Structure formats: structure tokens, C-alpha cells
JSON list of C-alpha atoms in Angstrom, two decimals:
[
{"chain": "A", "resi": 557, "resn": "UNK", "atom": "CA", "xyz": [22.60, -87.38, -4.30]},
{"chain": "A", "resi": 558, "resn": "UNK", "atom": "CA", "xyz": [25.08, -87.79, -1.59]},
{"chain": "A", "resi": 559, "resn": "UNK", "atom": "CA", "xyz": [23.29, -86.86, 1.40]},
{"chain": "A", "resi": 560, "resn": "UNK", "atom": "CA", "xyz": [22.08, -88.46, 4.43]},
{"chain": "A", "resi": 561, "resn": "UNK", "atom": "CA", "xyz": [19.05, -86.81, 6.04]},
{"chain": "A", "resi": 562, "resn": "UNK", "atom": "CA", "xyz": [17.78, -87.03, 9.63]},
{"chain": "A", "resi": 563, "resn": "UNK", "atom": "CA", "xyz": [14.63, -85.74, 11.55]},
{"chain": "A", "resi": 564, "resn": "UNK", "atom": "CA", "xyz": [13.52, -84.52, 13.71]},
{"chain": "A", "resi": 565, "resn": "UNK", "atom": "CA", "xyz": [16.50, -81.71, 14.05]},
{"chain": "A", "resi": 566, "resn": "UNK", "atom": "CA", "xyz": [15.77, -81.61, 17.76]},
{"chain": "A", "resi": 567, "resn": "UNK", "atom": "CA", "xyz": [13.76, -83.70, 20.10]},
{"chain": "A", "resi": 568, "resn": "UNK", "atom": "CA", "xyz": [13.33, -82.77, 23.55]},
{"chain": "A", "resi": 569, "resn": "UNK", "atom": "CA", "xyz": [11.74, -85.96, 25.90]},
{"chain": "A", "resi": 570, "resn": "UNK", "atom": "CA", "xyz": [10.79, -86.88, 29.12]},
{"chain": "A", "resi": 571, "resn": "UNK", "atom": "CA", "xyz": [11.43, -90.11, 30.48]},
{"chain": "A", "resi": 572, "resn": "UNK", "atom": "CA", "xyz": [8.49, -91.64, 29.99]},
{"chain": "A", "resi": 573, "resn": "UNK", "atom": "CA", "xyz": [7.73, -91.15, 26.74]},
{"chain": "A", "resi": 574, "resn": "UNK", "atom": "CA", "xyz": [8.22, -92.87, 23.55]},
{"chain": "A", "resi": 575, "resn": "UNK", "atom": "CA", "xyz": [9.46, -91.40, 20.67]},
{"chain": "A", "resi": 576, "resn": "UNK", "atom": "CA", "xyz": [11.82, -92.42, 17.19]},
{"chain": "A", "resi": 577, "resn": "UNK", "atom": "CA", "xyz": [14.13, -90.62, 15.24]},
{"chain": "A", "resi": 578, "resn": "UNK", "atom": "CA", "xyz": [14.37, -91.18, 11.30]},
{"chain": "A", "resi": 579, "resn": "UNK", "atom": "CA", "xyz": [17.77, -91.58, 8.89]},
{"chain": "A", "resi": 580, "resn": "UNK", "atom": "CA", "xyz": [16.89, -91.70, 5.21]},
{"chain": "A", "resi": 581, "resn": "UNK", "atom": "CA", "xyz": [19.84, -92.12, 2.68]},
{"chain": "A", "resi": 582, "resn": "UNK", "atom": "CA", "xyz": [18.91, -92.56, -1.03]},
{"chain": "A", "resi": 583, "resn": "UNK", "atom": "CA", "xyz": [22.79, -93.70, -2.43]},
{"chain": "A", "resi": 584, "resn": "UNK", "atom": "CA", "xyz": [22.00, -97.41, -2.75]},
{"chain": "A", "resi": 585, "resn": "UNK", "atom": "CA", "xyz": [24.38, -97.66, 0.55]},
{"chain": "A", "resi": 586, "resn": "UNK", "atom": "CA", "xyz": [23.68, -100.96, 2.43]},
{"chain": "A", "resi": 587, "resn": "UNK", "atom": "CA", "xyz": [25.37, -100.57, 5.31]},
{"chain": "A", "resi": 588, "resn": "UNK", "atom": "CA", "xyz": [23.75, -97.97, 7.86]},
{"chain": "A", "resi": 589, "resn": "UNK", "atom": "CA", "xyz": [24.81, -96.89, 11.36]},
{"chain": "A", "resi": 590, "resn": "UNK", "atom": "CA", "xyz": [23.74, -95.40, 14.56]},
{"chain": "A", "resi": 591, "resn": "UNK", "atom": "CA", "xyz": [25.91, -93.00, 16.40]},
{"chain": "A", "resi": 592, "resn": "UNK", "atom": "CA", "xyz": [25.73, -91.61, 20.01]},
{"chain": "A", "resi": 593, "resn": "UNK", "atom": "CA", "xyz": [28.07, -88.36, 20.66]},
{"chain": "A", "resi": 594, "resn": "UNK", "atom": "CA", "xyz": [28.53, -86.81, 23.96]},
{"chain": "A", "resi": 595, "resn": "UNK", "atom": "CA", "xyz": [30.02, -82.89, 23.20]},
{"chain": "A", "resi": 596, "resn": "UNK", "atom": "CA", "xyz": [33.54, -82.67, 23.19]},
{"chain": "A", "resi": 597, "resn": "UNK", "atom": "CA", "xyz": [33.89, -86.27, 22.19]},
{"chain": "A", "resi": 598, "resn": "UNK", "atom": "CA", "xyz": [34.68, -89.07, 19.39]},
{"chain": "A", "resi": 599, "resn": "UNK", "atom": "CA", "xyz": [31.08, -90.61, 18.09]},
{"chain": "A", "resi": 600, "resn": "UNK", "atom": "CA", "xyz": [30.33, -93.96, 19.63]},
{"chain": "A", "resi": 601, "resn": "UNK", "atom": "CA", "xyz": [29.52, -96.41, 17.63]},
{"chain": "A", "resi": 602, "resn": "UNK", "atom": "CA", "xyz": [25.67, -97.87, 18.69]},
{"chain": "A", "resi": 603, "resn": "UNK", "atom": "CA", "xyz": [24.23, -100.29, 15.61]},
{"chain": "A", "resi": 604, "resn": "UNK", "atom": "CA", "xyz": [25.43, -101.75, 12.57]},
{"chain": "A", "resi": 605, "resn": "UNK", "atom": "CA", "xyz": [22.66, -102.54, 9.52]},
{"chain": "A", "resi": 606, "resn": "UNK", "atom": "CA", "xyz": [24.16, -104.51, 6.99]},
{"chain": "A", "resi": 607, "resn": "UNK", "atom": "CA", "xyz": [22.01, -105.39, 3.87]},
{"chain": "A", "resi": 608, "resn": "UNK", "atom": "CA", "xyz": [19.28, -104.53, 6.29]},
{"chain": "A", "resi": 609, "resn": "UNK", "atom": "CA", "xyz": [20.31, -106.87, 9.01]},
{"chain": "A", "resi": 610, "resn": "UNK", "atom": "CA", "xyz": [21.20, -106.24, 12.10]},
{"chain": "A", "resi": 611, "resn": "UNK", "atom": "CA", "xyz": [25.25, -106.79, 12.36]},
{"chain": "A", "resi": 612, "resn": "UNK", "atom": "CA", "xyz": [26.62, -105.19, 15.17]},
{"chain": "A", "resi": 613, "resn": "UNK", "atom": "CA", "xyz": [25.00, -103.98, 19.17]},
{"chain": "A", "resi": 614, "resn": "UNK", "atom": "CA", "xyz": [27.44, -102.53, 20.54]},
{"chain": "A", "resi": 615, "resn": "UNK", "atom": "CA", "xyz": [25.61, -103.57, 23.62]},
{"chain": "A", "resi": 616, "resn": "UNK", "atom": "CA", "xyz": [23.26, -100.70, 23.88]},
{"chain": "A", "resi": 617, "resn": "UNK", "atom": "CA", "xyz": [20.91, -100.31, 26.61]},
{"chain": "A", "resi": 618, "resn": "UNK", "atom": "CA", "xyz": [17.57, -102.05, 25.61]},
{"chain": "A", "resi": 619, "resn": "UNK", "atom": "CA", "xyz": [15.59, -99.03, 25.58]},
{"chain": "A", "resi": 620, "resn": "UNK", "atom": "CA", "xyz": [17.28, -97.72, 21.80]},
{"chain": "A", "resi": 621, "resn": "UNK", "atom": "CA", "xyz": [15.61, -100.27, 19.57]},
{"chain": "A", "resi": 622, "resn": "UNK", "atom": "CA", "xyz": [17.02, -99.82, 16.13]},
{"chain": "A", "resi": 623, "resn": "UNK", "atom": "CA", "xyz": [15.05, -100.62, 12.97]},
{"chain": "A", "resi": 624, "resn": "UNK", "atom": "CA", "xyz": [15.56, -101.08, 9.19]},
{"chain": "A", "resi": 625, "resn": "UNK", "atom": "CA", "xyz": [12.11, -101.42, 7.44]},
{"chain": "A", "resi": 626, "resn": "UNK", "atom": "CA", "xyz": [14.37, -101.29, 4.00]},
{"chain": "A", "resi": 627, "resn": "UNK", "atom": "CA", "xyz": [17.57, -100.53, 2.34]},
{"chain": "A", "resi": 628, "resn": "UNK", "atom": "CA", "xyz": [16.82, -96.49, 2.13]},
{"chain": "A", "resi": 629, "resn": "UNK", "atom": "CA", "xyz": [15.44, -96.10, 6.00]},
{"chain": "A", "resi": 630, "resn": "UNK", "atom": "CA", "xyz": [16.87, -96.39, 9.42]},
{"chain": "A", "resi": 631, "resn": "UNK", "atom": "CA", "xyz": [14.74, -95.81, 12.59]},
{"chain": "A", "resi": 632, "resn": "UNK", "atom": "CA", "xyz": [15.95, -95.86, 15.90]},
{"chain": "A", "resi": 633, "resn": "UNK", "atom": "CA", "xyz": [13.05, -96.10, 18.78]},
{"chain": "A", "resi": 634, "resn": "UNK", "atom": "CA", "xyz": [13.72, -94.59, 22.13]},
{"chain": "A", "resi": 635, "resn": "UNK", "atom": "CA", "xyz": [11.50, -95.31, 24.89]},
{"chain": "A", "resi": 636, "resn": "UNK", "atom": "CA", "xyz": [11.99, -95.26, 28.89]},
{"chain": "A", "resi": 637, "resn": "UNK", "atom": "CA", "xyz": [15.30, -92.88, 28.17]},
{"chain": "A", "resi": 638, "resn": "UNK", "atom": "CA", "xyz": [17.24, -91.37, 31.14]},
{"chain": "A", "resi": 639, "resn": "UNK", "atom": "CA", "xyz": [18.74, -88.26, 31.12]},
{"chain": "A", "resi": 640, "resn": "UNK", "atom": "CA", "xyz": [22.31, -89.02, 30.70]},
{"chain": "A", "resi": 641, "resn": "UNK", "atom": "CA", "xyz": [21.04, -90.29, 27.32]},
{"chain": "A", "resi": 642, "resn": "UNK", "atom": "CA", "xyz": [21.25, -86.56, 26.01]},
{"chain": "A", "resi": 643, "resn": "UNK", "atom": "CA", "xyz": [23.69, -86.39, 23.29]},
{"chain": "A", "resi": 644, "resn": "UNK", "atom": "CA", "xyz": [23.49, -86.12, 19.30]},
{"chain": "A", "resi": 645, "resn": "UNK", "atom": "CA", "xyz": [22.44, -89.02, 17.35]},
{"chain": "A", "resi": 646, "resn": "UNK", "atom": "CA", "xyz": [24.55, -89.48, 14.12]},
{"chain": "A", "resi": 647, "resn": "UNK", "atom": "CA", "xyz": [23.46, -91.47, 11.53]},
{"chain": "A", "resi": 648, "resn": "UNK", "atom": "CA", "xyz": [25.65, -92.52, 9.12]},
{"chain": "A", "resi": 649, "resn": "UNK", "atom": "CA", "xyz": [25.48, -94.89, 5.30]},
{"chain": "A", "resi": 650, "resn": "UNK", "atom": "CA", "xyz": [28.47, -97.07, 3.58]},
{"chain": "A", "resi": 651, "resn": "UNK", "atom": "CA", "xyz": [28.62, -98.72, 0.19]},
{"chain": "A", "resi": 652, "resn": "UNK", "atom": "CA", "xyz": [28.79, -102.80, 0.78]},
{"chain": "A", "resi": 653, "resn": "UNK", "atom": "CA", "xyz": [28.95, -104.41, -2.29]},
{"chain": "A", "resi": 654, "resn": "UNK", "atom": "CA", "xyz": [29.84, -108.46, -2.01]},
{"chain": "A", "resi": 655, "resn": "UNK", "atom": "CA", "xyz": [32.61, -109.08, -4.03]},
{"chain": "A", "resi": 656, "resn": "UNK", "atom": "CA", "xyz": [34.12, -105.41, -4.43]},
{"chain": "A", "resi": 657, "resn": "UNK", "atom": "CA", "xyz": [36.08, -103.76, -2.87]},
{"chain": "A", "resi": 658, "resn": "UNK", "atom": "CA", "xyz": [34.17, -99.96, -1.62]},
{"chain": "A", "resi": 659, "resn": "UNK", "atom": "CA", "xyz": [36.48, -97.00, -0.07]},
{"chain": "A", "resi": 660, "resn": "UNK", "atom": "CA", "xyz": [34.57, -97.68, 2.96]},
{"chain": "A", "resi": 661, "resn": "UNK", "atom": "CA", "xyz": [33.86, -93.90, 3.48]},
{"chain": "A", "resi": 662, "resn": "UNK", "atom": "CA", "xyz": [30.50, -93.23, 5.99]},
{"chain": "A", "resi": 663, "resn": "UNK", "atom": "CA", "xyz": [28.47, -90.40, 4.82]},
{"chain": "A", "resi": 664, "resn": "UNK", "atom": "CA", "xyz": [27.08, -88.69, 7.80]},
{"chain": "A", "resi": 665, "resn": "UNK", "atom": "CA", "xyz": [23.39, -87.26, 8.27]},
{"chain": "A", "resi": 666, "resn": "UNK", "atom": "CA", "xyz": [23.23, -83.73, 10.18]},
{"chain": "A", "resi": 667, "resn": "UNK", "atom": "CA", "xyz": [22.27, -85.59, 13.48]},
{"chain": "A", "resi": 668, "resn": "UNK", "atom": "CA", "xyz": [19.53, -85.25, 16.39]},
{"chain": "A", "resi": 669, "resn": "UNK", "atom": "CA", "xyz": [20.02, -83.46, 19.28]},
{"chain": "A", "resi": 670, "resn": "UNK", "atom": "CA", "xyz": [18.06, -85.14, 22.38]},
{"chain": "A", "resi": 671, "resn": "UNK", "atom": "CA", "xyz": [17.33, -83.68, 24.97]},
{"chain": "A", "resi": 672, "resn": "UNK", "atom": "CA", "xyz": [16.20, -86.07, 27.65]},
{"chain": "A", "resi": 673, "resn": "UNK", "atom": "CA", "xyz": [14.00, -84.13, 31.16]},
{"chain": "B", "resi": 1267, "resn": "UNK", "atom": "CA", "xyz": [40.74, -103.67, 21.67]},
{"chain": "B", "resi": 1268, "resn": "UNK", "atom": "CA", "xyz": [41.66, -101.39, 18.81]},
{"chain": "B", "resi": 1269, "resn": "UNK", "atom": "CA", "xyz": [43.11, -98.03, 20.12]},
{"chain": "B", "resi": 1270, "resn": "UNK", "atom": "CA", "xyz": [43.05, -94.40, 18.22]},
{"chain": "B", "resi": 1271, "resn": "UNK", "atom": "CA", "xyz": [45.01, -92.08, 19.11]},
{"chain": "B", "resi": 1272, "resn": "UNK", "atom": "CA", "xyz": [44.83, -88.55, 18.38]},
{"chain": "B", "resi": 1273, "resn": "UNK", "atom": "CA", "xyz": [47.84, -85.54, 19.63]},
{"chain": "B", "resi": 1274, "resn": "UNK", "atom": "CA", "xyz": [47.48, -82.86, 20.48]},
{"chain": "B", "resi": 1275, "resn": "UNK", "atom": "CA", "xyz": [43.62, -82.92, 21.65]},
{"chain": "B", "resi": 1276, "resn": "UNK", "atom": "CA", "xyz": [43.49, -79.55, 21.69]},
{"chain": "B", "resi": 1277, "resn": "UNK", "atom": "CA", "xyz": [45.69, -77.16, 19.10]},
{"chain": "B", "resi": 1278, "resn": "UNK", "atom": "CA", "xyz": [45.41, -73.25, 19.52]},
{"chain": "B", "resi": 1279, "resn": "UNK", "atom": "CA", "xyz": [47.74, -71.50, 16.32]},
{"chain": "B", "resi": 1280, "resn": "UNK", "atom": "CA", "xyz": [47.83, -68.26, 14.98]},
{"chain": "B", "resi": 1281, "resn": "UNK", "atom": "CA", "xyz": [47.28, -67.64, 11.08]},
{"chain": "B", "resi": 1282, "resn": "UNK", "atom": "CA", "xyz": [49.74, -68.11, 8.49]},
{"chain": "B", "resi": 1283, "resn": "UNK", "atom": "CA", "xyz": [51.09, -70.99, 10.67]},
{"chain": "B", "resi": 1284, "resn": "UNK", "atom": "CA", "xyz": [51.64, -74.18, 9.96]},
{"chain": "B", "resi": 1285, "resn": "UNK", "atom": "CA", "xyz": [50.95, -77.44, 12.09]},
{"chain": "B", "resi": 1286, "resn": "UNK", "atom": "CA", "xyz": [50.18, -81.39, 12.12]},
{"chain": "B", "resi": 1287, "resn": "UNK", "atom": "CA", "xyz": [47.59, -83.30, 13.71]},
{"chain": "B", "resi": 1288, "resn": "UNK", "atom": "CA", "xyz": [49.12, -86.46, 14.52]},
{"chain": "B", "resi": 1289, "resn": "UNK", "atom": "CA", "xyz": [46.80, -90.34, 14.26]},
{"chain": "B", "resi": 1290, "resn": "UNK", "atom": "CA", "xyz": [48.24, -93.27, 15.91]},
{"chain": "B", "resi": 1291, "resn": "UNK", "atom": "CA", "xyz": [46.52, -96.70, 15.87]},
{"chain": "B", "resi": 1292, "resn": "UNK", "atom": "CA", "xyz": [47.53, -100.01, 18.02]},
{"chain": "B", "resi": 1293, "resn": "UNK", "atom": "CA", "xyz": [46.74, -102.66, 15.10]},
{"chain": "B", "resi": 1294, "resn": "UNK", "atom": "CA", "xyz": [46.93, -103.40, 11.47]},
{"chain": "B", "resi": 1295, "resn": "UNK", "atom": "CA", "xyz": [44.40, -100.82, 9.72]},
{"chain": "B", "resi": 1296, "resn": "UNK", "atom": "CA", "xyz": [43.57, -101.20, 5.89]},
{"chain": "B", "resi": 1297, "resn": "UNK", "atom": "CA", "xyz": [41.96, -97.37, 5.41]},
{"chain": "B", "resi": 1298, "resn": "UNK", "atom": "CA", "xyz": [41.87, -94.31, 7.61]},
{"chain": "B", "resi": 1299, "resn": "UNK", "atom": "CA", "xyz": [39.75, -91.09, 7.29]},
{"chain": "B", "resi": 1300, "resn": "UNK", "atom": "CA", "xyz": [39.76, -87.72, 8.54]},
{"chain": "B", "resi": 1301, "resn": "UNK", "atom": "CA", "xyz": [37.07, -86.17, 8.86]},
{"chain": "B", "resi": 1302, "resn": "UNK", "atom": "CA", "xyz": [36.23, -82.41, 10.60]},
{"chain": "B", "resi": 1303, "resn": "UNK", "atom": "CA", "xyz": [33.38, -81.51, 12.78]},
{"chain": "B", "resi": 1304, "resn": "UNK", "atom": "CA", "xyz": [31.91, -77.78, 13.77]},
{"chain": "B", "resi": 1305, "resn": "UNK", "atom": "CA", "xyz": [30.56, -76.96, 16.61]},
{"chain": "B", "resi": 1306, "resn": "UNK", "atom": "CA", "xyz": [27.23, -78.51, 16.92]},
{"chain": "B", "resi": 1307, "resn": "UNK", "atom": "CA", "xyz": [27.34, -79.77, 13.75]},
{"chain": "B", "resi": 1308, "resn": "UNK", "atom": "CA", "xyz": [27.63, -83.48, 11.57]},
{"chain": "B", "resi": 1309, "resn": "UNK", "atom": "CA", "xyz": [30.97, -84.52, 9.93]},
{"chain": "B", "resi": 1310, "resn": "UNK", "atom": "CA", "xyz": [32.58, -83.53, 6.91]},
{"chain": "B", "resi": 1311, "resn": "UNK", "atom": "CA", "xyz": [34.38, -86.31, 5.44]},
{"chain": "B", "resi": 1312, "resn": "UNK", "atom": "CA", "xyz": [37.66, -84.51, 4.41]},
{"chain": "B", "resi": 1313, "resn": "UNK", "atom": "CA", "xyz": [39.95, -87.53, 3.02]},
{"chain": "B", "resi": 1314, "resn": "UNK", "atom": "CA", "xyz": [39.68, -91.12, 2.56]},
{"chain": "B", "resi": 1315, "resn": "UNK", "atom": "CA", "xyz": [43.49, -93.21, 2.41]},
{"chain": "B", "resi": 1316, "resn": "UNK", "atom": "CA", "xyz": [43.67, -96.67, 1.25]},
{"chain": "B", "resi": 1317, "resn": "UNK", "atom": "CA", "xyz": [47.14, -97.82, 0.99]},
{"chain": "B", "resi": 1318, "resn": "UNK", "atom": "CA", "xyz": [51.00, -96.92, 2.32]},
{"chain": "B", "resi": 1319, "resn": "UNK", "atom": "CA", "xyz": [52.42, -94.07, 1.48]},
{"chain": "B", "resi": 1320, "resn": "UNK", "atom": "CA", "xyz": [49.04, -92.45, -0.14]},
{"chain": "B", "resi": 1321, "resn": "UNK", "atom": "CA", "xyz": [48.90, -88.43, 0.26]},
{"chain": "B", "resi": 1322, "resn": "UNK", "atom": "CA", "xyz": [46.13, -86.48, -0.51]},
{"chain": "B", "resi": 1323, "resn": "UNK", "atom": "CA", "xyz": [45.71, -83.04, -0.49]},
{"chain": "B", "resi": 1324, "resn": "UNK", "atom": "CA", "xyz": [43.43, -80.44, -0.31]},
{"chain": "B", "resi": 1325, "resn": "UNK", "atom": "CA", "xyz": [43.31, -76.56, 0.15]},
{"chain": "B", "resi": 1326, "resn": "UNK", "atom": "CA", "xyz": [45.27, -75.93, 2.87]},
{"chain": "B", "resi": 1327, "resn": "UNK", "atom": "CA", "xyz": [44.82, -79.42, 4.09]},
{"chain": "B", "resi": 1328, "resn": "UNK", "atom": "CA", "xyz": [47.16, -82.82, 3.42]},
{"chain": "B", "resi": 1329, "resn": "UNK", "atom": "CA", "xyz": [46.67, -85.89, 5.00]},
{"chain": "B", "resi": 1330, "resn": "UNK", "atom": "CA", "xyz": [49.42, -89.23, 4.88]},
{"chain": "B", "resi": 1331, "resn": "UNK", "atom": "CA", "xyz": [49.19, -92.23, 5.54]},
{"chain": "B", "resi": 1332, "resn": "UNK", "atom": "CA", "xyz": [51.80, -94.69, 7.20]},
{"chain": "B", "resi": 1333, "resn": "UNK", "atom": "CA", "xyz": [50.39, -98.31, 7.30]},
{"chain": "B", "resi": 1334, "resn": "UNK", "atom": "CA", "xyz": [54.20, -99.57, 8.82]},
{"chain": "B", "resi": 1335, "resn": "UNK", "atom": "CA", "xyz": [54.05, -97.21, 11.11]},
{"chain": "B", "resi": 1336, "resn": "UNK", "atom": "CA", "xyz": [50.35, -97.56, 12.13]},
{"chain": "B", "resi": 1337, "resn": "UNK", "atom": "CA", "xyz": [50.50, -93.58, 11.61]},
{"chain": "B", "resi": 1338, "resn": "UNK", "atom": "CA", "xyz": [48.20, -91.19, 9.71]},
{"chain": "B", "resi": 1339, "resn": "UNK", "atom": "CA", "xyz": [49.53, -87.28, 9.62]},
{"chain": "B", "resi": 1340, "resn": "UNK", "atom": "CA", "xyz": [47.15, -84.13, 8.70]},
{"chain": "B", "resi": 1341, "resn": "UNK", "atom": "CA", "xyz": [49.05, -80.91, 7.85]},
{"chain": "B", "resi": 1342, "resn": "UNK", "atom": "CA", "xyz": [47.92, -77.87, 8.04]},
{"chain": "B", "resi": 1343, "resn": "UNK", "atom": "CA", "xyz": [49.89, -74.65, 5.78]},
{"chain": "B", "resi": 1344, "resn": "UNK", "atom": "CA", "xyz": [49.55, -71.35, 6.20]},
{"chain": "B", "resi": 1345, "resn": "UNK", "atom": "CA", "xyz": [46.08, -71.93, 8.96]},
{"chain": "B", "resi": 1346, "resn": "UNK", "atom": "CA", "xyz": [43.26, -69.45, 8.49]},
{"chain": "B", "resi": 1347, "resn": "UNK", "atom": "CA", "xyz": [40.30, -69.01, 11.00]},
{"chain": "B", "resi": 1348, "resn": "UNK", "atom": "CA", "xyz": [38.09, -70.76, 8.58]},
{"chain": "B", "resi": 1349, "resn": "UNK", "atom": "CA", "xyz": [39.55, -74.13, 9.50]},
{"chain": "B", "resi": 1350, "resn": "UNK", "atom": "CA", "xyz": [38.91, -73.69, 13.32]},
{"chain": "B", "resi": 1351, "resn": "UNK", "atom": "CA", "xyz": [36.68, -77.15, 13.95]},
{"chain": "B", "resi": 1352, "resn": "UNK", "atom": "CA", "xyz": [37.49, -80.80, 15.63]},
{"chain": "B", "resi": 1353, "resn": "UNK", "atom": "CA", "xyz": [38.89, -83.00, 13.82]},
{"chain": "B", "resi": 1354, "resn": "UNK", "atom": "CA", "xyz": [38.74, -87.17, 13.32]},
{"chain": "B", "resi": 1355, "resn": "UNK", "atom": "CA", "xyz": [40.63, -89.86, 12.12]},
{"chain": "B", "resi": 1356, "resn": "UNK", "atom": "CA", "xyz": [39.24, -93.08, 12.34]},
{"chain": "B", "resi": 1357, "resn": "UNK", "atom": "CA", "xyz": [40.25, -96.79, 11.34]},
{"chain": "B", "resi": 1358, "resn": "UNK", "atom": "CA", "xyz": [38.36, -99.76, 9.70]},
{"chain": "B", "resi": 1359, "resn": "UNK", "atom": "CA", "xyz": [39.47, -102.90, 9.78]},
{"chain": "B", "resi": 1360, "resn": "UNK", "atom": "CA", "xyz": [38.34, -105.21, 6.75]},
{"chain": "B", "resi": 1361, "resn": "UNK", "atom": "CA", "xyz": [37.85, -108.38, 9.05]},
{"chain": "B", "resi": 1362, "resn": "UNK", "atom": "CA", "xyz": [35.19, -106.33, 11.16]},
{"chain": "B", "resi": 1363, "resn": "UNK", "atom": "CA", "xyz": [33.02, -105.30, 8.04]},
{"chain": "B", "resi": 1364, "resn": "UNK", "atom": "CA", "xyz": [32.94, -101.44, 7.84]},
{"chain": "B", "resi": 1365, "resn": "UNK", "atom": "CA", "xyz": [33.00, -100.60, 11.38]},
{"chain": "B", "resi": 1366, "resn": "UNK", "atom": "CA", "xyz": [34.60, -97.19, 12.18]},
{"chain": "B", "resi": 1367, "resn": "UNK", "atom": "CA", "xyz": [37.34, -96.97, 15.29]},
{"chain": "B", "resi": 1368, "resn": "UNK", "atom": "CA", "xyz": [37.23, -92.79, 15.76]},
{"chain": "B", "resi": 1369, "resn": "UNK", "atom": "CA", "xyz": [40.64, -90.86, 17.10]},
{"chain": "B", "resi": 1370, "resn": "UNK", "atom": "CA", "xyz": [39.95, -88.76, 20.29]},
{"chain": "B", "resi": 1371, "resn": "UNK", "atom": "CA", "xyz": [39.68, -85.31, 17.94]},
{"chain": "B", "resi": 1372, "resn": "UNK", "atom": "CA", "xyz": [41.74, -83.26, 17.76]},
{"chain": "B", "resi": 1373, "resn": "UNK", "atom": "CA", "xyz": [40.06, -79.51, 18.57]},
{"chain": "B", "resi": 1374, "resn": "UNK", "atom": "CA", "xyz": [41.64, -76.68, 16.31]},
{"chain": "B", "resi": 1375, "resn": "UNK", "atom": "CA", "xyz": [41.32, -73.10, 16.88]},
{"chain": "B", "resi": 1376, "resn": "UNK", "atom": "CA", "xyz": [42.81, -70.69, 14.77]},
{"chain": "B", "resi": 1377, "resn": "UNK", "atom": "CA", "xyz": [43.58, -67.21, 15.95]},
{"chain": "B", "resi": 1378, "resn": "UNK", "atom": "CA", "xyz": [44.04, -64.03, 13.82]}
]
């Protein structure tokens, strides 16, 4: 199983409400990502989960919260969200294996398109 | 600060041509990726290069890699419209863990 699966598909918002989107990856990867990509550009690197800790904010706004409850799941909670936050939300899974040496290569999921009103 | 850089952004070529997608990068990289995107859709990972001089091909598709030269090529024979998509590169860098530097893409359309 090398896939990386997302939902929901689509999620359209207002700015007031809360919502969270879901990355599930079952390839004993332990090093999960969130992506932000505006059309017509390179994905933006948002959060870093390594061995289910939080490694790297790429100092997102505090209104994406991300969270790993364990080494197969990846949430990230939106809340308060303006509308300039529209984009696709790409999440992404690595091997990281102390002591080895992995290709590196990030699987991607197929990615949520927000819509924020 | 790390800098990827992708020419041309923006590729229109009829089929049967060939062309190459050109990756520069401003600092020591140990593996580079391509990968291609379709309109509205995730990335494909397309090829993963580890070391100098590694070439891998596939289809219509080979991508190089030039660690001395901080430059990664992808060559495209004989296009079809099939292969009409954005594509990546992007850079890791060991000492930053597995964190992905992305080209600016590199948007192909192929016309028949």
C-alpha cells in the first residue's frame, strides 16, 4: 500500500467556523507533512511531524493547528480562517528510519481544496 | 536561504519534439526529485536521484543529476499531449531532516 489518503475532497468554510481536515498513510512512514498550494505555484511547506513530533512551523498563522494523534494519522485544525487561506492542502509521508539511510521520497495524498467565504 | 530554480516556467512544444526542463539550486543538495502535477490534481513522484552523475529514465522521460554543478536536467523525447502537466524538482538537504525545497514548476503544454 503506497498511498496517502485525505478527506474531506473539498471543504468549503466561512470564517467563523471550525473545521479539520484528515491525512491517513498506512506505509509505516514517520515523517508526515502539511502543504499549502496557491494555483499556479510550488507547494509551501507548513508542518513537519517527525516520529510524531512536531519538527518544523514554518511559522504558520496560529489559526492551522496541526495534530498527530499517532504514527498512521495527521490532522490539521482550521479555525478563525480568512479568505486568502483558500488553496489546496497537500499532505504528504517519508520513511525516517534512525540509523539508515531512506531515498527521502514524499508520497503525496490527493489534497483538500478549501474554500474559505 | 536555499534557492530552486526552475527554466523555462512555462514550455509550449509541439509533438514529436524534444525539450529539457532545466533545475538549478544555490547550495549543496544530497537528492533531488521531480515530480509532475495535473491540473487540480496531487503529485506524481516521477524520479528520485541520489548521487552525481545518476540518470534515470522513464518512457519518454529522463532526468540527471549534476551535484558539481548544483544542476538537475529532465528531458523530454519525442513529447506527446499526454505529458502536458507542471512539473517539480525539489531539494533535501540531509542536515535539515527530510524537508523538501520545491523548483518554481515548470508548466508543459504539448500541442498536436
Amino acid at each position: 500500500d503506497t498511498e496517502v489518503t485525505q478527506t474531506p475532497k473539498h471543504l468549503v468554510m466561512g470564517m467563523t467556523n471550525k473545521k479539520s481536515l484528515k491525512c491517513e498513510q498506512h506505509m509505516g512512514h514517520r515523517a508526515m507533512y502539511w502543504y499549502k498550494q496557491k494555483a499556479k505555484k510550488p507547494p509551501e511547506l507548513m508542518f513537519v511531524y517527525s516520529y510524531e513530533k512536531l519538527s518544523i512551523n514554518e511559522s504558520v498563522p496560529s489559526r492551522f493547528s496541526p495534530e498527530c494523534p499517532n504514527s498512521s494519522l495527521l490532522n490539521l485544525h482550521l479555525h478563525a480562517l480568512q479568505p486568502e487561506d483558500s488553496a489546496l492542502y497537500l499532505c504528504a509521508s517519508s520513511r525516517r528510519t534512525s540509523g539508515s539511510i531512506s531515498t527521502g521520497e514524499q508520497y503525496f495524498g490527493p489534497g483538500t481544496r478549501l474554500t474559505v467565504t | 536561504e536555499l534557492k530552486v530554480e526552475q527554466n523555462p516556467l512555462f514550455l509550449s512544444m509541439q509533438e514529436g519534439k524534444n525539450y529539457t526542463i532545466y533545475c538549478n539550486y544555490s547550495t549543496t543538495s544530497d537528492r533531488l526529485y521531480w515530480y509532475r502535477q495535473d491540473p487540480g490534481k496531487s503529485l506524481e513522484s516521477l524520479f528520485v536521484l541520489l548521487s552525481n552523475g545518476a540518470v534515470k529514465q522513464e518512457g519518454r522521460l529522463m532526468a540527471s543529476l549534476d551535484t558539481k554543478a548544483r544542476l538537475s536536467t529532465l528531458h523530454i523525447t519525442a513529447a506527446v499531449h499526454d505529458l502536458s502537466a507542471t512539473y517539480f524538482c525539489a531539494v533535501d538537504i540531509l542536515r535539515t531532516g527530510n524537508q523538501f525545497y520545491f523548483g518554481t514548476g515548470t508548466s508543459l503544454t504539448v500541442i498536436p
